[in-house]
Structures are given as C-alpha cells and as structure tokens.
C-alpha cells in the first residue's frame, strides 16, 4: 500500500513544540483553558494512581497528552448541547465541568458515581453538565450523537450535538453511514476526531492509506478543519466556527485534531513495548509537544502571566482533587437490588 | 503426551491447522499484539508471516465478510474476535451470510469459515466487555457452535473447525486459559465426532455445562463429594447441532438434572438443556424438577461487590444441588 502522509508537520512530533500563538484570545479565557487542562491531567494521573494502588480494577483509558481537544471544543458549548464520547472519555466529561467527585466515585464503582456505580470509567453519564454518555464499543456513540443532532434540529432551539471518537473509529462502517446521514439531513452535529495516530497497538500507517481522516468528511461534503490537537487555541477557533455554523442551520462539521496519547492504550503505564511501531523515541518527542506547557509558555511570554498565578491554580486543583477523592472514597458501593432494578423501568415486572 | 494449558492449546490448534492446510489463515484485530488475545496467538505472525496472520483495522463487519468471501473462494480463514461483544458488529455476515449460503443456494457452496469469539469477562469491565452470547449463535441453523472446556478440546475443536466444510463458531473463554492437562499429539479432527462427554461419573445428579461452566461444575462436584453427593458432570462441547442423547441417558440413571451456563437465563442455552431433559426423559424417572444456574438476567455490572455477586461460583452450584435433595 502506498501511504499518504497528508498531515505532514501536524503528525511530526519534532514540529510544533514552541509556545502557542495566542491570536486574539483573551488572557482570562486562556488562563481558564490552562485550569481545565491541568484539572484533566491531574485527575487522570489520580485515576492512574487509584488503578496502580488496586483501588479500582475497571479498565481505564487515559488521555494524558490530549487535554487540549476537549477544552477547546467545550469552550463553545452551552447548556442544552449534548456531548457523547467513547472509551477514552474522561477529558470530554471534565472539560464540561461535570462533577469531579462523581467521575472518581464512578471509577471506584461507588453509588455516588456519575453512572451510580454501574458503569466505571468506560461508561460515564452526566446529562446535567451536557455529557450524555460514553461507551467503549468503538464508534457506537457516533450515530447516537447524530440522533441527538436530529432531536436538536426537531427541538429548533439552536442546540448542537458533539461526538468525540478516535482515528480507529473511522474504520467502522457506522462512521460513514453517520456522516452521510448527518449531511443529508443537515443535522447540527460536530464530529470531533482525536487522531492520536494509534488504535491500541497499531499505528495508522498499518490501518489506513492516509494519516488524515478528514478525507471522510470531504467524501460526504461535510466542512472540516484539520488542526494541531495540542494547540488549545487552534482547537477553540475551529470548534467555534463549525459549532456556530451548526447552530445556524448549516449542518454538520468535522474537526480532525491531531494529537498523541502519552500512556498505553489502556491502564496506567506508558506501554511502549506493545506497539508495532510506538517507540520510547516517538513518545519522548511527542511529550515535547505538551499542550499544557506550550500554553503556559505563551501566557508567560506574550501575556506576562506570572508563574505564581499558575502555582495558585495548581494548588487549587490539588485541593479540589483531594477533596473529591476523599468524598469518593467515603461513599458506598451500590446497595440493594440495583443489579436487577435498573434493568427495566420500574424493575422487572 | 505433553502437558498443555488451554491458552497454549489454542495456539497449537492454529499451528496445526495452518501447517496442515496452506489455505488456512488467521485474521482479526490484535493478531500482531503480544497481549490482545492473551497468549493464545503469540508469535503466530512471526511463524507464519503477516500475510497469513493478518491484523486488521477496527472493522469487524468488513473483516468477517472478507473472511466469508475468501471461504467461498476456496480458503479456510479463521476470523478472530477478541471479544464476543465486538463481534456483534459482524452479525450480518455470520448469521445472514455464512450460516445461510449453503442451504439458501441449494447446497452447492461451502462457507468454510471459522469464527472465533472470545468470552472475556470479569475485572470490572462491565456491560459491553463481558458477554457470553453463545446461545444466540446456537440458535442459528447452519452454524456449528463449539465451546471447549479443556486444553485438549481447545486445540482439537479449533482444528475440527478449520477443517469443517461448514461455518463454525468456536468460542473460547479467557477464564479457562490456565486449565492444563496431558494431551496426545495433534491430529485431524472430524467435526461431526464432537459430541457431549462425561467428565465425571456420579449417580445422584446430572450436571450439564459447556466451557468454563464445566470447570465450575467439576469444582462443585468435588465439594459435594465431601457431603456424600455423587454428581455426574457432562461437557456438552457442541451446542449446535446439539445431541441430547448422553444427557438423557445420564438423567435416566440419576433422576436429577441441573444445567449450568455462563449466559443469561431467558432463552439461553441452559433452557435448551432443560428442554432436552423435559422432552426426552420420562417423568417417572425424574426425582425432582430439572433446574438451571445462569447469570442473573441483567447486564454485567462494573462495581466490585455487584460483579462478585453476578457470576456463578462452585459454591453456588453446590448449594443448589444440596437443595435439590438426594
Ligand atoms: C467495536 C469495537 N471493536 C474493537 C474494540 C477494541 N478497541 C477498544 S479501543 C480501540 C482502539 C480505538 O482506537 P481509536 O478509535 O483511535 O481511539 P483511541 O484509543 O486512540 O483513543 C479498540 C480497537 C472495541 N472496543 N469496540
Ligand atoms: Mg486513536
């Protein structure tokens, strides 16, 4: 197979390691992005520790390194919009400011969890915050988000649906059916592909003839943006445009955010040995494209934000996580007959 | 004789089938990964080359359909689905196509494909990473459905499947991978020879099960022996076509029957087992109503205490047998 390196510098980790171009984004908004990204990273690191300490066994797919995507997209979502995700969904949940205690409690299987302890890390639900569900069947929430978009269109209130998925999900037939359907029906759906260039152990070269998945949007005449997914400003700009278009009846949009996960496919380790290609070298290079560090550098250099401001935020986040963790640890496991009671509305009768 | 564990035995089955038949190949997700399907395919890609051990994009339906197509064109593919849950995306090619083509087109085509579905549960993985859907496939005429419970069967049933002129659903369970036993050298296997067998003789009650449920039932029989209860344990092995003769004969001797199955209760394989006794054993020979142990009719939970309560144990089986009287 002849492989097309369509992404070029976007997929080359030696590029784009410098401080971000902040464009005309407000300093307050950028500092808020910093806060959200650090909260996501520290929460996922905490989840990794819980797993290592055997406080949970449920499989955890961590997105450390990919925080900018969800943060940039969520900046343009309002209450009433509907977000769906897959197995690597913590960042999508947290970027909506969905409850921190509830995600930690869910990972630990507690009744106070986001899904009342019935789902674990891979099945999260916080509709009050706009997070309408994540599931680990690859591609499964893509048509569901299209259906949410259909409901938004029927409701007529300018709301949108968002679906996060990976480059691997683009290999499932359902993505293609969903893109076509969303286009034909002009549905307000933002498809956000976090293209981290891997699907578990296989890098994209071994699975697709091109490293850019936006070609699928093009095939279905859906407007797309291919961007550096580790640049929260670029993500935010792309999402703003496409979400506005969708709200105003322009139909679906597609964001291809090129990024990289720092940890293995599943679990708390870097797992550099399981990949057919993924090497310590490649990982080290990608860590130079750290979305948090690049934003921090830019805020210091271009906006004169002082280190003490970042330290203050970091400290707040540590307290927030410690409190949430304590609350989660202190809560009970699901009790009673929930195993059967949740199967049907009103129980089994 | 060599000692072999179930997971390694699966790999040996692949090796034998592929060495014996140049038209046999393996295809599915994770086949180039050292961990995706446990140790059950380790290094096969190195041994046979990446042209015959093919790792695929995340495309269950196309991969399975391509295997069916290659089968219809003279090949003997074994499609590997690392989890039964994800295999559902391929259901059209399995149920509407592979299972139907021979009959529907007048008996002149052979979809010689093996579909390997892996049951991989526990570990707080939850509703979409836990399912044992063998009963669905056993419901479909045209598919042969095999579930090995021992290391020898894990190897030999895979060989039988690869050599079968019919499409075969071969279902292995990750919870069995460490079960080890002495096995004879591998040989060709006629799939029609795979019938239920007695794994343990007993005179008080008959238990029938398949796959991991056989191991559980044998462990329960051990516990019950200490109470002076002698259970006969039958390993069903082939769920479709299903031959109930051995189970009926056994129940005629023992008078009591318990089906143990790792699927759900309603319309599940345990119901087929109970029906085979109800239909084929004279009520006069029964000392009590046949019973079944299955999963509760609920999706798999993730929370540790709920998961612990969800899966049947040897103790649960033993307790039920005690309640069934002597
Ligand atoms: C239908 C289905 N097939 C296979 C899997 C196994 N699986 C889980 S995640 C994953 C990788 C998906 O890769 P991608 O969509 O790129 O997401 P990433 O893990 O990179 O975030 C695979 C193959 C699954 N969960 N569901
Ligand atoms: Mg990916």
mmCIF file of C-alpha atoms in Angstrom, chain A residues 221-348:
data_model
loop_
_atom_site.group_PDB
_atom_site.id
_atom_site.type_symbol
_atom_site.label_atom_id
_atom_site.label_comp_id
_atom_site.label_asym_id
_atom_site.label_seq_id
_atom_site.Cartn_x
_atom_site.Cartn_y
_atom_site.Cartn_z
ATOM 1 C CA UNK A 221 -19.371 17.055 1.723
ATOM 2 C CA UNK A 222 -19.024 17.989 5.375
ATOM 3 C CA UNK A 223 -16.926 21.030 6.236
ATOM 4 C CA UNK A 224 -13.798 20.037 8.108
ATOM 5 C CA UNK A 225 -10.788 21.537 9.881
ATOM 6 C CA UNK A 226 -7.529 19.673 10.314
ATOM 7 C CA UNK A 227 -5.622 21.130 13.235
ATOM 8 C CA UNK A 228 -2.907 20.638 15.808
ATOM 9 C CA UNK A 229 -4.886 18.981 18.589
ATOM 10 C CA UNK A 230 -2.266 20.025 21.126
ATOM 11 C CA UNK A 231 -2.988 23.692 20.430
ATOM 12 C CA UNK A 232 -5.994 24.671 22.506
ATOM 13 C CA UNK A 233 -6.301 27.990 20.680
ATOM 14 C CA UNK A 234 -6.451 26.291 17.284
ATOM 15 C CA UNK A 235 -9.000 23.768 18.558
ATOM 16 C CA UNK A 236 -11.108 26.514 20.036
ATOM 17 C CA UNK A 237 -11.107 28.510 16.793
ATOM 18 C CA UNK A 238 -12.056 25.539 14.648
ATOM 19 C CA UNK A 239 -14.787 24.454 17.035
ATOM 20 C CA UNK A 240 -16.188 27.988 17.286
ATOM 21 C CA UNK A 241 -16.664 28.232 13.535
ATOM 22 C CA UNK A 242 -18.175 24.829 12.992
ATOM 23 C CA UNK A 243 -20.425 24.959 16.050
ATOM 24 C CA UNK A 244 -21.733 28.357 15.028
ATOM 25 C CA UNK A 245 -22.441 27.019 11.550
ATOM 26 C CA UNK A 246 -24.316 24.070 13.008
ATOM 27 C CA UNK A 247 -26.359 26.270 15.349
ATOM 28 C CA UNK A 248 -27.410 28.396 12.406
ATOM 29 C CA UNK A 249 -28.675 25.534 10.305
ATOM 30 C CA UNK A 250 -25.512 24.902 8.309
ATOM 31 C CA UNK A 251 -25.454 21.219 9.195
ATOM 32 C CA UNK A 252 -22.603 19.077 10.440
ATOM 33 C CA UNK A 253 -18.915 19.889 10.862
ATOM 34 C CA UNK A 254 -15.862 17.733 11.349
ATOM 35 C CA UNK A 255 -12.731 18.519 13.362
ATOM 36 C CA UNK A 256 -9.656 16.375 12.954
ATOM 37 C CA UNK A 257 -7.449 17.181 15.943
ATOM 38 C CA UNK A 258 -4.032 15.603 15.610
ATOM 39 C CA UNK A 259 -2.661 14.557 18.970
ATOM 40 C CA UNK A 260 -0.938 11.744 20.827
ATOM 41 C CA UNK A 261 -1.591 9.757 23.966
ATOM 42 C CA UNK A 262 1.289 9.566 26.384
ATOM 43 C CA UNK A 263 0.172 6.380 28.070
ATOM 44 C CA UNK A 264 -0.573 2.950 26.729
ATOM 45 C CA UNK A 265 -3.897 2.077 25.138
ATOM 46 C CA UNK A 266 -5.300 1.022 28.496
ATOM 47 C CA UNK A 267 -4.042 1.255 32.051
ATOM 48 C CA UNK A 268 -1.608 3.497 33.871
ATOM 49 C CA UNK A 269 1.664 2.628 32.128
ATOM 50 C CA UNK A 270 3.367 4.010 29.037
ATOM 51 C CA UNK A 271 3.373 0.540 27.440
ATOM 52 C CA UNK A 272 5.853 1.452 24.804
ATOM 53 C CA UNK A 273 6.552 -2.170 24.032
ATOM 54 C CA UNK A 274 3.105 -3.226 22.891
ATOM 55 C CA UNK A 275 3.021 -1.189 19.735
ATOM 56 C CA UNK A 276 4.110 -2.424 16.373
ATOM 57 C CA UNK A 277 5.780 0.974 15.934
ATOM 58 C CA UNK A 278 5.280 3.108 19.051
ATOM 59 C CA UNK A 279 8.755 3.612 20.492
ATOM 60 C CA UNK A 280 10.249 5.376 23.521
ATOM 61 C CA UNK A 281 11.736 7.807 20.988
ATOM 62 C CA UNK A 282 8.413 8.727 19.445
ATOM 63 C CA UNK A 283 6.827 9.138 22.871
ATOM 64 C CA UNK A 284 9.639 11.357 24.089
ATOM 65 C CA UNK A 285 9.286 13.588 21.058
ATOM 66 C CA UNK A 286 5.554 13.902 21.489
ATOM 67 C CA UNK A 287 5.976 14.945 25.105
ATOM 68 C CA UNK A 288 7.804 17.972 23.725
ATOM 69 C CA UNK A 289 4.521 18.955 22.121
ATOM 70 C CA UNK A 290 2.853 19.117 25.537
ATOM 71 C CA UNK A 291 -0.366 21.126 25.166
ATOM 72 C CA UNK A 292 -0.151 22.451 28.724
ATOM 73 C CA UNK A 293 3.469 23.558 28.586
ATOM 74 C CA UNK A 294 3.022 25.278 25.235
ATOM 75 C CA UNK A 295 0.091 27.291 26.570
ATOM 76 C CA UNK A 296 1.933 28.136 29.786
ATOM 77 C CA UNK A 297 4.993 29.335 27.872
ATOM 78 C CA UNK A 298 2.842 31.514 25.643
ATOM 79 C CA UNK A 299 0.928 33.036 28.544
ATOM 80 C CA UNK A 300 4.185 33.897 30.282
ATOM 81 C CA UNK A 301 5.921 35.243 27.204
ATOM 82 C CA UNK A 302 3.144 37.020 25.337
ATOM 83 C CA UNK A 303 0.796 37.987 28.161
ATOM 84 C CA UNK A 304 3.150 38.327 31.101
ATOM 85 C CA UNK A 305 1.203 35.939 33.302
ATOM 86 C CA UNK A 306 3.339 35.240 36.334
ATOM 87 C CA UNK A 307 4.436 31.780 37.475
ATOM 88 C CA UNK A 308 2.738 32.461 40.795
ATOM 89 C CA UNK A 309 -0.649 32.585 39.041
ATOM 90 C CA UNK A 310 -0.095 29.102 37.641
ATOM 91 C CA UNK A 311 1.114 27.841 41.012
ATOM 92 C CA UNK A 312 -2.010 29.222 42.631
ATOM 93 C CA UNK A 313 -4.248 27.422 40.131
ATOM 94 C CA UNK A 314 -2.277 24.206 40.522
ATOM 95 C CA UNK A 315 -2.707 24.365 44.284
ATOM 96 C CA UNK A 316 -6.458 24.944 43.963
ATOM 97 C CA UNK A 317 -6.704 21.928 41.689
ATOM 98 C CA UNK A 318 -4.768 19.743 44.131
ATOM 99 C CA UNK A 319 -7.207 20.677 46.881
ATOM 100 C CA UNK A 320 -10.192 20.108 44.634
ATOM 101 C CA UNK A 321 -8.976 16.658 43.649
ATOM 102 C CA UNK A 322 -8.017 15.709 47.197
ATOM 103 C CA UNK A 323 -11.475 16.705 48.437
ATOM 104 C CA UNK A 324 -13.214 14.862 45.616
ATOM 105 C CA UNK A 325 -11.127 11.781 46.210
ATOM 106 C CA UNK A 326 -11.923 11.782 49.889
ATOM 107 C CA UNK A 327 -15.625 12.135 49.164
ATOM 108 C CA UNK A 328 -15.496 9.358 46.558
ATOM 109 C CA UNK A 329 -13.597 7.016 48.851
ATOM 110 C CA UNK A 330 -16.061 7.691 51.618
ATOM 111 C CA UNK A 331 -19.106 6.789 49.579
ATOM 112 C CA UNK A 332 -20.838 3.449 49.468
ATOM 113 C CA UNK A 333 -20.953 0.785 46.830
ATOM 114 C CA UNK A 334 -24.314 0.318 45.114
ATOM 115 C CA UNK A 335 -26.645 -1.428 47.525
ATOM 116 C CA UNK A 336 -29.876 -3.339 47.407
ATOM 117 C CA UNK A 337 -31.154 -4.977 44.291
ATOM 118 C CA UNK A 338 -29.853 -2.440 41.750
ATOM 119 C CA UNK A 339 -28.422 -5.179 39.564
ATOM 120 C CA UNK A 340 -31.981 -6.181 38.700
ATOM 121 C CA UNK A 341 -33.817 -2.940 39.461
ATOM 122 C CA UNK A 342 -32.017 -0.939 36.781
ATOM 123 C CA UNK A 343 -32.704 -3.470 34.001
ATOM 124 C CA UNK A 344 -36.219 -2.205 33.286
ATOM 125 C CA UNK A 345 -38.116 0.951 34.162
ATOM 126 C CA UNK A 346 -39.898 0.173 37.403
ATOM 127 C CA UNK A 347 -37.970 -3.052 37.928
ATOM 128 C CA UNK A 348 -38.584 -6.486 36.489
#
